[in-house]
Coordinates of C-alpha atoms in Angstrom, one line a residue:
X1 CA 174.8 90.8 -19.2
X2 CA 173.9 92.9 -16.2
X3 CA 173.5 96.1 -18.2
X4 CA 173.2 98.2 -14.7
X5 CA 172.6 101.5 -16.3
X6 CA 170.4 100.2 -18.4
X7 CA 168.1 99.0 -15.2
X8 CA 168.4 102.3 -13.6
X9 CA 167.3 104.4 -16.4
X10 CA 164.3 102.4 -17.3
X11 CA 163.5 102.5 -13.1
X12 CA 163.8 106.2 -13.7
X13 CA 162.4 106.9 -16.8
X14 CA 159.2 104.3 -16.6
X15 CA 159.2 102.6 -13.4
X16 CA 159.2 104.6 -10.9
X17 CA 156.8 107.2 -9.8
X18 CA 157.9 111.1 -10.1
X19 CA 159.0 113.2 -7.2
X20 CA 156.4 115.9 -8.1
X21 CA 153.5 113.7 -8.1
X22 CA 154.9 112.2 -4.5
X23 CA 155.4 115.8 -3.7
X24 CA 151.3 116.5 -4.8
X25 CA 150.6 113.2 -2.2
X26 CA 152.0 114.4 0.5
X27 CA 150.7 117.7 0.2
X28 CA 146.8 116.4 0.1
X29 CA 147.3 113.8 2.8
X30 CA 149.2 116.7 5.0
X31 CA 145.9 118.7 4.3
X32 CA 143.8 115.7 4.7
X33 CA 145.4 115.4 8.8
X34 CA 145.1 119.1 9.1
X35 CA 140.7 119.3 8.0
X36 CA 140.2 115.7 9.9
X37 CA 140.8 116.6 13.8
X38 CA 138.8 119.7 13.6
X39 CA 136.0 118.3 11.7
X40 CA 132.5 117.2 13.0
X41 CA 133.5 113.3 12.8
X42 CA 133.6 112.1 16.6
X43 CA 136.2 109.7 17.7
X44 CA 139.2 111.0 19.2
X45 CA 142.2 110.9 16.7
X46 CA 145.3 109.7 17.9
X47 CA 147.4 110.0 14.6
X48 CA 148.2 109.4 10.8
X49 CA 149.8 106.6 9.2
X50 CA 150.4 105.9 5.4
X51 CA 149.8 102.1 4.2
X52 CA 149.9 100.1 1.2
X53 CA 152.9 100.5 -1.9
X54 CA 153.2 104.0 -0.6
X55 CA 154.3 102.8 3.0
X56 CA 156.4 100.1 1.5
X57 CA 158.1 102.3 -1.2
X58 CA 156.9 100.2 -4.0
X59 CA 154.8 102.5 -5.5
X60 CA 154.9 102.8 -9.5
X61 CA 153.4 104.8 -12.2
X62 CA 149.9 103.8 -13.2
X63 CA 149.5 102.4 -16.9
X64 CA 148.5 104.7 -19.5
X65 CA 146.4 107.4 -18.1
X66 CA 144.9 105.7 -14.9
X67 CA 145.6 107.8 -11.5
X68 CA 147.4 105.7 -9.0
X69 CA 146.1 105.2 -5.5
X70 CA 147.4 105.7 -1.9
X71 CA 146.2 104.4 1.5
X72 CA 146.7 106.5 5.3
X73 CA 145.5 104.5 8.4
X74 CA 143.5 107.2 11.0
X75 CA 144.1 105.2 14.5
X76 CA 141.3 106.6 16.7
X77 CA 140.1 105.8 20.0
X78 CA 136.6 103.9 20.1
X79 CA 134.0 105.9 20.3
X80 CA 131.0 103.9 23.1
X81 CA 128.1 102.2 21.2
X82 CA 129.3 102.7 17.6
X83 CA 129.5 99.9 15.0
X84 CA 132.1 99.5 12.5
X85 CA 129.7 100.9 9.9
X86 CA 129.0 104.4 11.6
X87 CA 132.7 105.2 11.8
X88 CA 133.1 105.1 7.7
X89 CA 129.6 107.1 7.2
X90 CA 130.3 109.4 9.4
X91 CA 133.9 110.1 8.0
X92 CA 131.9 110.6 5.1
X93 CA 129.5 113.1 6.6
X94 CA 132.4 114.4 7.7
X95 CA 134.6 115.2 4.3
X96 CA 131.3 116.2 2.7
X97 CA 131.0 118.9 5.1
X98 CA 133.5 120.7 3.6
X99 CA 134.0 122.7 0.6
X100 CA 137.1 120.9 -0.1
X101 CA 136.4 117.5 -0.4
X102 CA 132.3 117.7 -1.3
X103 CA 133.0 116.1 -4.5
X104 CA 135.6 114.0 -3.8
X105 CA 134.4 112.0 -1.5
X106 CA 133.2 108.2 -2.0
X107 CA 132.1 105.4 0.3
X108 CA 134.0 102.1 0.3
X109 CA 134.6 98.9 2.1
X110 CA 137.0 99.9 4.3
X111 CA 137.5 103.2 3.7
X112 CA 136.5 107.1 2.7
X113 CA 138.1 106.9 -0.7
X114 CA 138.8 110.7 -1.9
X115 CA 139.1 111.1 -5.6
X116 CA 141.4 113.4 -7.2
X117 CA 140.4 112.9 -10.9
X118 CA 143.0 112.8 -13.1
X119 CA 145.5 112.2 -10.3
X120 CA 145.5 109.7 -7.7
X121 CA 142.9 108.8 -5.2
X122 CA 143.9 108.5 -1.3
X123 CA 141.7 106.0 0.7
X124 CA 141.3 107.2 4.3
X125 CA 140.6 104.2 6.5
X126 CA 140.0 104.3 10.4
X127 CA 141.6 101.9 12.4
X128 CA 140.3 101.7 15.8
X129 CA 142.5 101.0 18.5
X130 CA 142.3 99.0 21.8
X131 CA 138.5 98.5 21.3
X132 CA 136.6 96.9 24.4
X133 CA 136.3 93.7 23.5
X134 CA 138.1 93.5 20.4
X135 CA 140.6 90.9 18.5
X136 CA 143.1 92.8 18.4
X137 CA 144.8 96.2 18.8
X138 CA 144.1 97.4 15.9
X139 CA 140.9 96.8 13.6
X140 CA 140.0 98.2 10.7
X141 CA 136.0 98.9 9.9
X142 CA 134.2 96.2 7.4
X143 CA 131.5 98.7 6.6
X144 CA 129.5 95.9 4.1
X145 CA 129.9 93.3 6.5
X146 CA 129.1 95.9 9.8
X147 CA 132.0 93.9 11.2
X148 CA 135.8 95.0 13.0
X149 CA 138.7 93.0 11.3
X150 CA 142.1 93.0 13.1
X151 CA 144.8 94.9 10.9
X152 CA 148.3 95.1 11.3
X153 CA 149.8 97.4 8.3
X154 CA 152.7 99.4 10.0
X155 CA 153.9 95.6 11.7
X156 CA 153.5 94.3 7.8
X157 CA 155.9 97.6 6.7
X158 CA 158.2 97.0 9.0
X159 CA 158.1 93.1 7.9
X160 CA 158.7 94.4 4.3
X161 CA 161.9 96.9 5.7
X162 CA 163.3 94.6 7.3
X163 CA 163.7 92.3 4.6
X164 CA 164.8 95.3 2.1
X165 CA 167.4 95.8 4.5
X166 CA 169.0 92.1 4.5
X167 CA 169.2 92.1 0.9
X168 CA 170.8 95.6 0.9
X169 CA 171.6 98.3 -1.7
X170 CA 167.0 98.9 -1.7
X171 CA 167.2 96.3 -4.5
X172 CA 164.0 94.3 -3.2
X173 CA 161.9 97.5 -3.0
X174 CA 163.6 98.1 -6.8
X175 CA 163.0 94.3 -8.0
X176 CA 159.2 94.8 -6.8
X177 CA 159.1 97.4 -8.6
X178 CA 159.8 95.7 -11.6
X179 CA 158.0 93.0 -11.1
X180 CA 154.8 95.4 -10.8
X181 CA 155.8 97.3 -13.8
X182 CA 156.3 94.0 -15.8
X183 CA 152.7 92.8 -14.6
X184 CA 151.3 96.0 -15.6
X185 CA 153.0 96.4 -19.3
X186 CA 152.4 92.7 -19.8
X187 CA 149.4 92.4 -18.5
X188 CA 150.0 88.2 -18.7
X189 CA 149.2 87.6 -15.1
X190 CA 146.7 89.0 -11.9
X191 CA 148.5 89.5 -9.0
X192 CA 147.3 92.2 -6.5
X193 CA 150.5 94.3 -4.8
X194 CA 150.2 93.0 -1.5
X195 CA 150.2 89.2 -2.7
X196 CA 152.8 90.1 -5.1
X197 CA 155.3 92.0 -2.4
X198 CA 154.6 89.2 0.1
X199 CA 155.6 86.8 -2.4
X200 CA 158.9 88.3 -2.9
X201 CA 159.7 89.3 0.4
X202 CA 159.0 85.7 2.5
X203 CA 162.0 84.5 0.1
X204 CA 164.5 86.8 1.2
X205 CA 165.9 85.1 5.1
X206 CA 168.1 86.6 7.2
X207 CA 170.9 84.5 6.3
X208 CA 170.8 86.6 2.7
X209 CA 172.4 89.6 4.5
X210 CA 176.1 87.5 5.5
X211 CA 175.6 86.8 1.3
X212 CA 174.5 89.8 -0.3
X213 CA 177.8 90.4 -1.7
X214 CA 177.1 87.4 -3.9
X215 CA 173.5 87.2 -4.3
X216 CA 172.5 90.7 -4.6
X217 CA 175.8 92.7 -5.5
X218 CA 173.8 94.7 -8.0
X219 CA 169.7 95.1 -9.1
X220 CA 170.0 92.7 -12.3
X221 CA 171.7 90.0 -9.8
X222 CA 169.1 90.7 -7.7
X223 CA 166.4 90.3 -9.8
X224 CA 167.5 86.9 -11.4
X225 CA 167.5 85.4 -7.8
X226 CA 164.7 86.5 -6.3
X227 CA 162.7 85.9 -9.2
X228 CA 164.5 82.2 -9.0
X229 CA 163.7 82.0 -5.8
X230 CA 160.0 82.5 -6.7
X231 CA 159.9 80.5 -9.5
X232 CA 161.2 77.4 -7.3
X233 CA 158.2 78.1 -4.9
X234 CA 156.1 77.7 -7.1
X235 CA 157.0 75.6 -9.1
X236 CA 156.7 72.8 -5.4
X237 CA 153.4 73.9 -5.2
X238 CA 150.6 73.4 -8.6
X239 CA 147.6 74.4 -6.4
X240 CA 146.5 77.3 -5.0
X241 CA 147.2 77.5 -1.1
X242 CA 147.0 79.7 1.6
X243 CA 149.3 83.1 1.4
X244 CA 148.8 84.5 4.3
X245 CA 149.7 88.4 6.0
X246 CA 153.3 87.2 7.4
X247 CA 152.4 89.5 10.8
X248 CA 148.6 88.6 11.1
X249 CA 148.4 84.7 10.5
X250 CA 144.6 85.0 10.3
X251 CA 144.5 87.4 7.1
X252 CA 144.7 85.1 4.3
X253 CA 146.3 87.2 0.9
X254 CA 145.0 84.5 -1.6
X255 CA 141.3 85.7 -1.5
X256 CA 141.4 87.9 -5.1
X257 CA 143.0 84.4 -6.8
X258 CA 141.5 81.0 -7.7
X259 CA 142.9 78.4 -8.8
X260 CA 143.2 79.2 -12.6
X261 CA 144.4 82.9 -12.1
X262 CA 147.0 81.0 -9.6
X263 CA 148.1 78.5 -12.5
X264 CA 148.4 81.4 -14.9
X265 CA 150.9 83.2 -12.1
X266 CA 152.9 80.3 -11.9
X267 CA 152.7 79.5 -15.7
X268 CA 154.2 83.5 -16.6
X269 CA 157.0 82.8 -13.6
X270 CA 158.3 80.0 -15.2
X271 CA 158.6 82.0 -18.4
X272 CA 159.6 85.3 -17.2
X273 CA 162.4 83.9 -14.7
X274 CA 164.0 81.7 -17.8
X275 CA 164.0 84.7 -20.3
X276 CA 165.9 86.5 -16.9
X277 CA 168.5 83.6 -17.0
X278 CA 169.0 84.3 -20.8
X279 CA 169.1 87.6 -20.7
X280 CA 171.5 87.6 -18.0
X281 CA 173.3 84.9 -18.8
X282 CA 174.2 86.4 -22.5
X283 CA 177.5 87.6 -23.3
X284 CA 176.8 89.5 -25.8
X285 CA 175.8 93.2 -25.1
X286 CA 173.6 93.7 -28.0
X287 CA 172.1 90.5 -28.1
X288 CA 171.2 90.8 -24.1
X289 CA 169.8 94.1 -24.8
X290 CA 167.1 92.3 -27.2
X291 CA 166.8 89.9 -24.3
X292 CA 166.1 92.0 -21.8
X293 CA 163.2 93.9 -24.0
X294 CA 161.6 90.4 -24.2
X295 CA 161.2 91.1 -20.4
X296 CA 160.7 94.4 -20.3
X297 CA 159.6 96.0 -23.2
X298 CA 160.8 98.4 -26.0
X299 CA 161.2 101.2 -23.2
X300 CA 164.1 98.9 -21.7
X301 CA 167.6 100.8 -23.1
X302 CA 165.3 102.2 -26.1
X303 CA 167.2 103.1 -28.7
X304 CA 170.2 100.5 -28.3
X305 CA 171.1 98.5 -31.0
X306 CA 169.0 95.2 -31.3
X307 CA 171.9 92.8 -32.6
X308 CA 169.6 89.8 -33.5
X309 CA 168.0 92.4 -36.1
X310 CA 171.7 93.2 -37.5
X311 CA 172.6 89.8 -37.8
X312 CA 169.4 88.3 -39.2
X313 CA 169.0 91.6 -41.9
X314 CA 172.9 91.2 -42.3
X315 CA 173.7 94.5 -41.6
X316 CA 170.2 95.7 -43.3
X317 CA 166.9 95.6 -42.8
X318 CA 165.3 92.8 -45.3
X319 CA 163.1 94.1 -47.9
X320 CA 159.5 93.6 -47.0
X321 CA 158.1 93.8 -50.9
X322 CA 159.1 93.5 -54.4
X323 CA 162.6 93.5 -54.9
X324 CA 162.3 94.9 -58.4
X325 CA 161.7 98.4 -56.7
X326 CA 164.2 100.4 -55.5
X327 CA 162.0 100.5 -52.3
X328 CA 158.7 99.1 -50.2
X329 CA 157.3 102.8 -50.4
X330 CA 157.8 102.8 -54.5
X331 CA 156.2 99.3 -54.5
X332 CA 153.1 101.0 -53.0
X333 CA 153.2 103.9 -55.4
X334 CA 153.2 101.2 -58.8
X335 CA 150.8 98.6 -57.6
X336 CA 148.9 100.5 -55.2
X337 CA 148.0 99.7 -51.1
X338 CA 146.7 95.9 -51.8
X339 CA 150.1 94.8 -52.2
X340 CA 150.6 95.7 -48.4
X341 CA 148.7 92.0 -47.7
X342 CA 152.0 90.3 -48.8
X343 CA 154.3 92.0 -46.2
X344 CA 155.1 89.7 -43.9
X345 CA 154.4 89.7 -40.3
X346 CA 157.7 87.4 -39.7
X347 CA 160.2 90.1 -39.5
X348 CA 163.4 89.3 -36.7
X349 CA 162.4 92.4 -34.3
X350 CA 158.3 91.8 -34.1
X351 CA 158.0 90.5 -30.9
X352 CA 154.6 88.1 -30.7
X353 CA 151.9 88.7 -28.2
X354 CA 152.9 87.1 -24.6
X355 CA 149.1 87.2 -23.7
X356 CA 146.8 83.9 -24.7
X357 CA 144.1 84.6 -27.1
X358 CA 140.2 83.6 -26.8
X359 CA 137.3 83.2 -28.7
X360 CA 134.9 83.7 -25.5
X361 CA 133.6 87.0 -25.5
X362 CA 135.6 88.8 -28.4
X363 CA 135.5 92.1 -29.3
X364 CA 135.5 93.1 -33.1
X365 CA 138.6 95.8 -33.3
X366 CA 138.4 98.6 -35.6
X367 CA 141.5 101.0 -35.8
X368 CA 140.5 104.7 -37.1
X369 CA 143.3 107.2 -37.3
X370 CA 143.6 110.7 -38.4
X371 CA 146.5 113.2 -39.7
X372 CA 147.7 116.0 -37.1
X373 CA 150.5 119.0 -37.9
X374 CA 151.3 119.0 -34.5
X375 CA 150.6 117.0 -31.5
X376 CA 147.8 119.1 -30.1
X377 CA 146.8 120.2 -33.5
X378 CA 143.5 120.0 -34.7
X379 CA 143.1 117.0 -37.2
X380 CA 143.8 118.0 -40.6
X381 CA 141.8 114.8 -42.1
X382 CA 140.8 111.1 -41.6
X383 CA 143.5 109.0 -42.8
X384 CA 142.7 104.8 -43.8
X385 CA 145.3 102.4 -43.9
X386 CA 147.8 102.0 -46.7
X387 CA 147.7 106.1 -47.3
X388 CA 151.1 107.7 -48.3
X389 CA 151.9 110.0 -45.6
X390 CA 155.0 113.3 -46.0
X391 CA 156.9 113.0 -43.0
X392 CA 156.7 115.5 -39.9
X393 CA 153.3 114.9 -39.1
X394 CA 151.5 113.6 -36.3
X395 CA 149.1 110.3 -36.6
X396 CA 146.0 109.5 -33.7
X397 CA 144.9 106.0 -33.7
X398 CA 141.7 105.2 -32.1
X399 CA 140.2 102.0 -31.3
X400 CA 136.8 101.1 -31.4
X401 CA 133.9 98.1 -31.8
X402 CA 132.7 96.5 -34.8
X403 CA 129.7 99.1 -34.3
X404 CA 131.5 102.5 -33.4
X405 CA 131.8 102.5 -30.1
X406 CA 135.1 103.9 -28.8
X407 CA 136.9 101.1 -26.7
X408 CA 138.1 102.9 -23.2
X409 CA 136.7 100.8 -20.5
X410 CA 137.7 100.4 -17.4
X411 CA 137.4 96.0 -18.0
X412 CA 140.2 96.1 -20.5
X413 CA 143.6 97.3 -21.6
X414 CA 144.5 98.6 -25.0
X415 CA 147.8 97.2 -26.1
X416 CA 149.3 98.5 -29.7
X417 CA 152.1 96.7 -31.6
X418 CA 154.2 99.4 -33.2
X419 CA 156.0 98.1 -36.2
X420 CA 158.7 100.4 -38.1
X421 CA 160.6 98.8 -41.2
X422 CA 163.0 100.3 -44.1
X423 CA 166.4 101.9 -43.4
X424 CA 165.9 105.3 -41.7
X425 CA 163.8 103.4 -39.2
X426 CA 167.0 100.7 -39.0
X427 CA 169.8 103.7 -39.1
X428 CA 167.7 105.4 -36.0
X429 CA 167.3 102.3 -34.0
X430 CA 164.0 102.5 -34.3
X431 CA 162.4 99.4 -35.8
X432 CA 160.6 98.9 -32.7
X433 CA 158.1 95.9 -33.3
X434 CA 157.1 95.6 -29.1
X435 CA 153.6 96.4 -27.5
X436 CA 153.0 100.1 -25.8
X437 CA 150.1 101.1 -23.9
X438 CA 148.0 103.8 -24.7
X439 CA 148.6 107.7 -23.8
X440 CA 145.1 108.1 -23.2
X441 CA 142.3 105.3 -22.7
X442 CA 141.8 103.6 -26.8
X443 CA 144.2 105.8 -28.1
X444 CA 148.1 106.2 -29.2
X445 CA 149.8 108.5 -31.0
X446 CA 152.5 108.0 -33.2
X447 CA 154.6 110.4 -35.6
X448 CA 155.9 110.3 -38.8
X449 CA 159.7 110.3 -38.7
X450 CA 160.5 107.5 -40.8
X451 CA 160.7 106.8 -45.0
X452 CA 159.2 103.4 -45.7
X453 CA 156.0 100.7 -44.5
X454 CA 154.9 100.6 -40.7
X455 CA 152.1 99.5 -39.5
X456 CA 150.3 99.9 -35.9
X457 CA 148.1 97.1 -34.6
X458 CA 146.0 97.3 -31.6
X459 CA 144.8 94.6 -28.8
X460 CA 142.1 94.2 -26.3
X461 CA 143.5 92.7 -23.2
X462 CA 140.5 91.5 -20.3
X463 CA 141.8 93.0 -16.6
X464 CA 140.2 90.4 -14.6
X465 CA 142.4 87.5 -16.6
X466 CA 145.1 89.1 -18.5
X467 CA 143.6 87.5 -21.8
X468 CA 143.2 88.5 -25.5
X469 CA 139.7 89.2 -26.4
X470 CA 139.9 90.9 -29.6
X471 CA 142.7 92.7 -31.9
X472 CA 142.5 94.7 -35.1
X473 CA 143.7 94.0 -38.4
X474 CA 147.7 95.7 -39.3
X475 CA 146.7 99.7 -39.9
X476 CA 149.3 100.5 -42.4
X477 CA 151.2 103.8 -42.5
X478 CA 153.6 104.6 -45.3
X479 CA 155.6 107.3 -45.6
X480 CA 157.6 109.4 -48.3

């Protein structure tokens, strides 16, 4: 089923980034065109442009607690006798001039990258235009390289409009954003935004608009054929080939792929356009639902009935211990927390990692938690797995290394598998049993708000190829 409501809460509850934190963008970048032509830099500025997923109007929230990043093109007029290196250190003189920006100032490739911690960084790049000489009209500065590279980011936006506009209605702007949001919950595949969004837009023609009616009536129609269309691409093409910038030939998109990060792409397309079809393709509201949170998550229509889970428990949630108690929880109490090895991991709604696990380069995972009144509350004591909890309490997990260290880096994601069981888990629709990211970097917190076994288990996901490095054993929580 389309489940169209469904789509636009979970764009507006977990896709999509916030108005106030769009609002706080504009703000610094407005402040950012006001400091720049009155400070000691040197080329003549000619005006502001922003670039990248804010330009394009794909931007996202970040996962977990990471700060989300923003580009604005300065066009300038060349200055005599400067290389492309002087115009990104002197920007940088520039910025650290000031009170304002002393500390937030950094020195990239391309750019003067301001940091906002906590926030968002916004990467101010000069683009010189009309240079003597030059490749083009408009070059950005390789500052590493000491070289002038042609750039053409408001003809690419325009590109990118233009094909948002055949398909109508903003759904490839909204199916992007999906598909970003997807690769960043998942974390199954590496595909940088740009490569992505050029992806998806070179299979939209302009044939689609006279046939939007039919192929993109709606965003859930919309995301099953363009995703289609994808998946055909690629599935005509098993090696890595050239992707190149669609209005500047010469700029080849590929260069952050190789040929087993490509595979892997193509590998997670196949699988994520045939659980669209099914999802799609089911007739049965609940049972789509489920179907859909195979794609998406938990977060898709949270709360909605999983029918799979009603028809496989027959209208109950199996027992997950001894029968002979009048519940898991009094199980616990007679024979004590070792019996907690015999519940099963094969219940209907545990979902099983999409990632692929390795033995290269593991991390031993150790999950520490500790009891909370409140959610800011200071912790009231260290709590080990299999401890009988009251309700109405707050839990903090916390991963960390065989020997202590805190896992947080920047190299990895934390994934945690939230598992509920028992009836007032079932009677709330909450049995959960999907993968959430972490609130803050190594950590999640969860509550108490449900009689019976759970159990919280937490994975180490490597950026650089979406793989599975390490996990923890099942941290048991059960509760009055």
């Amino acid at each position: 089923m389309k489940l169209v409501a469904e789509f636009k809460k979970i764009l507006d509850e977990e896709v999509n980034l916030n108005k106030t934190r769009i609002g706080t963008l504009t703000d610094r970048v407005k402040a950012i065109q006001d400091f720049l032509p009155g400070a000691n830099w040197g080329p003549r500025i000619s005006r502001f442009s922003p670039q990248g997923s804010w330009a394009h109007k794909t931007i996202i929230k970040p996962p977990g607690e990471q700060g989300f990043d923003a580009d604005v093109l300065v066009f300038v007029q060349p200055v005599p006798g400067w290389r492309p290196e002087d115009y990104i250190l002197k920007l940088k003189e520039a910025f650290r001039g000031s009170g304002t920006y002393l500390d937030k100032a950094g020195l990239h490739t391309r750019c003067v990258r301001l940091e906002y911690v906590g926030d968002f960084e916004i990467d101010v790049v000069p683009c010189i235009v009309n240079r003597p000489g030059g490749t083009s009209q408009f070059e950005v500065c390789n500052r590493t390289d000491n070289r002038f590279e042609p750039t053409e980011g408001e003809a690419y936006t325009r590109w990118l409009a233009q094909r948002n506009d055949w398909v109508g209605g903003d759904y490839l702007r909204e199916v992007t954003r999906l598909m970003k949001y997807l690769r960043d919950i998942k974390i199954t595949f590496s595909c940088k935004s740009v490569l992505l969004t050029t992806l998806m837009g070179e299979r939209i023609t302009e044939m689609d608009a006279y046939n939007r009616a039919v192929l993109f009536p709606d965003l859930p129609t919309a995301l099953k054929t363009i995703v289609g269309r994808l998946h055909d691409y690629l599935q005509l093409r098993p090696m890595l080939h050239d992707i190149c910038n669609p209005v500047l030939p010469q700029e080849n998109f590929n260069r952050h792929w190789d040929q087993e990060k490509y595979s892997n792409f193509r590998d997670m397309i196949h699988k994520y356009r045939t659980w669209i079809d099914e999802a799609y393709d089911e007739p049965n509201q609940a049972k789509s639902v489920s179907k859909w949170q195979r794609v998406f998550g938990d977060e898709f229509a949270k709360g909605t009935e999983n029918a799979y889970v009603v028809e496989a428990a027959n209208a109950r949630p199996p027992l997950v211990l001894a029968p002979r108690f009048q519940d898991a929880v009094a199980a616990v109490h007679f024979l004590g927390r070792g019996i907690l090895a015999q519940v099963s991991r094969a219940l209907p709604w545990v979902q099983s990692p999409s990632w692929v696990d390795v033995q290269q380069g593991r991390i031993p995972v150790e999950v520490r938690a500790t009891l909370h009144d409140c959610k800011n509350g200071p912790a009231i004591r260290t709590i080990g797995s299999g401890d009988i909890l009251p309700k109405g309490k707050d839990i903090l997990f916390q991963a960390f290394t065989g020997n202590g260290m805190p896992l947080s880096g920047r190299d990895y994601q934390m994934q945690w598998q939230v598992v509920n069981t028992e009836h007032d888990a079932y009677h709330a629709r909450q049995l959960r049993g999907g993968f959430y990211k972490s609130d803050k970097p190594g950590k999640r917190r969860e509550s108490t708000q449900y009689h019976g076994i759970h159990w919280v288990e937490a994975f180490v996901v490597r950026q650089r190829d979406r793989k599975c490095i390490g996990h923890s054993d099942r941290f048991f929580i059960v509760i009055e």
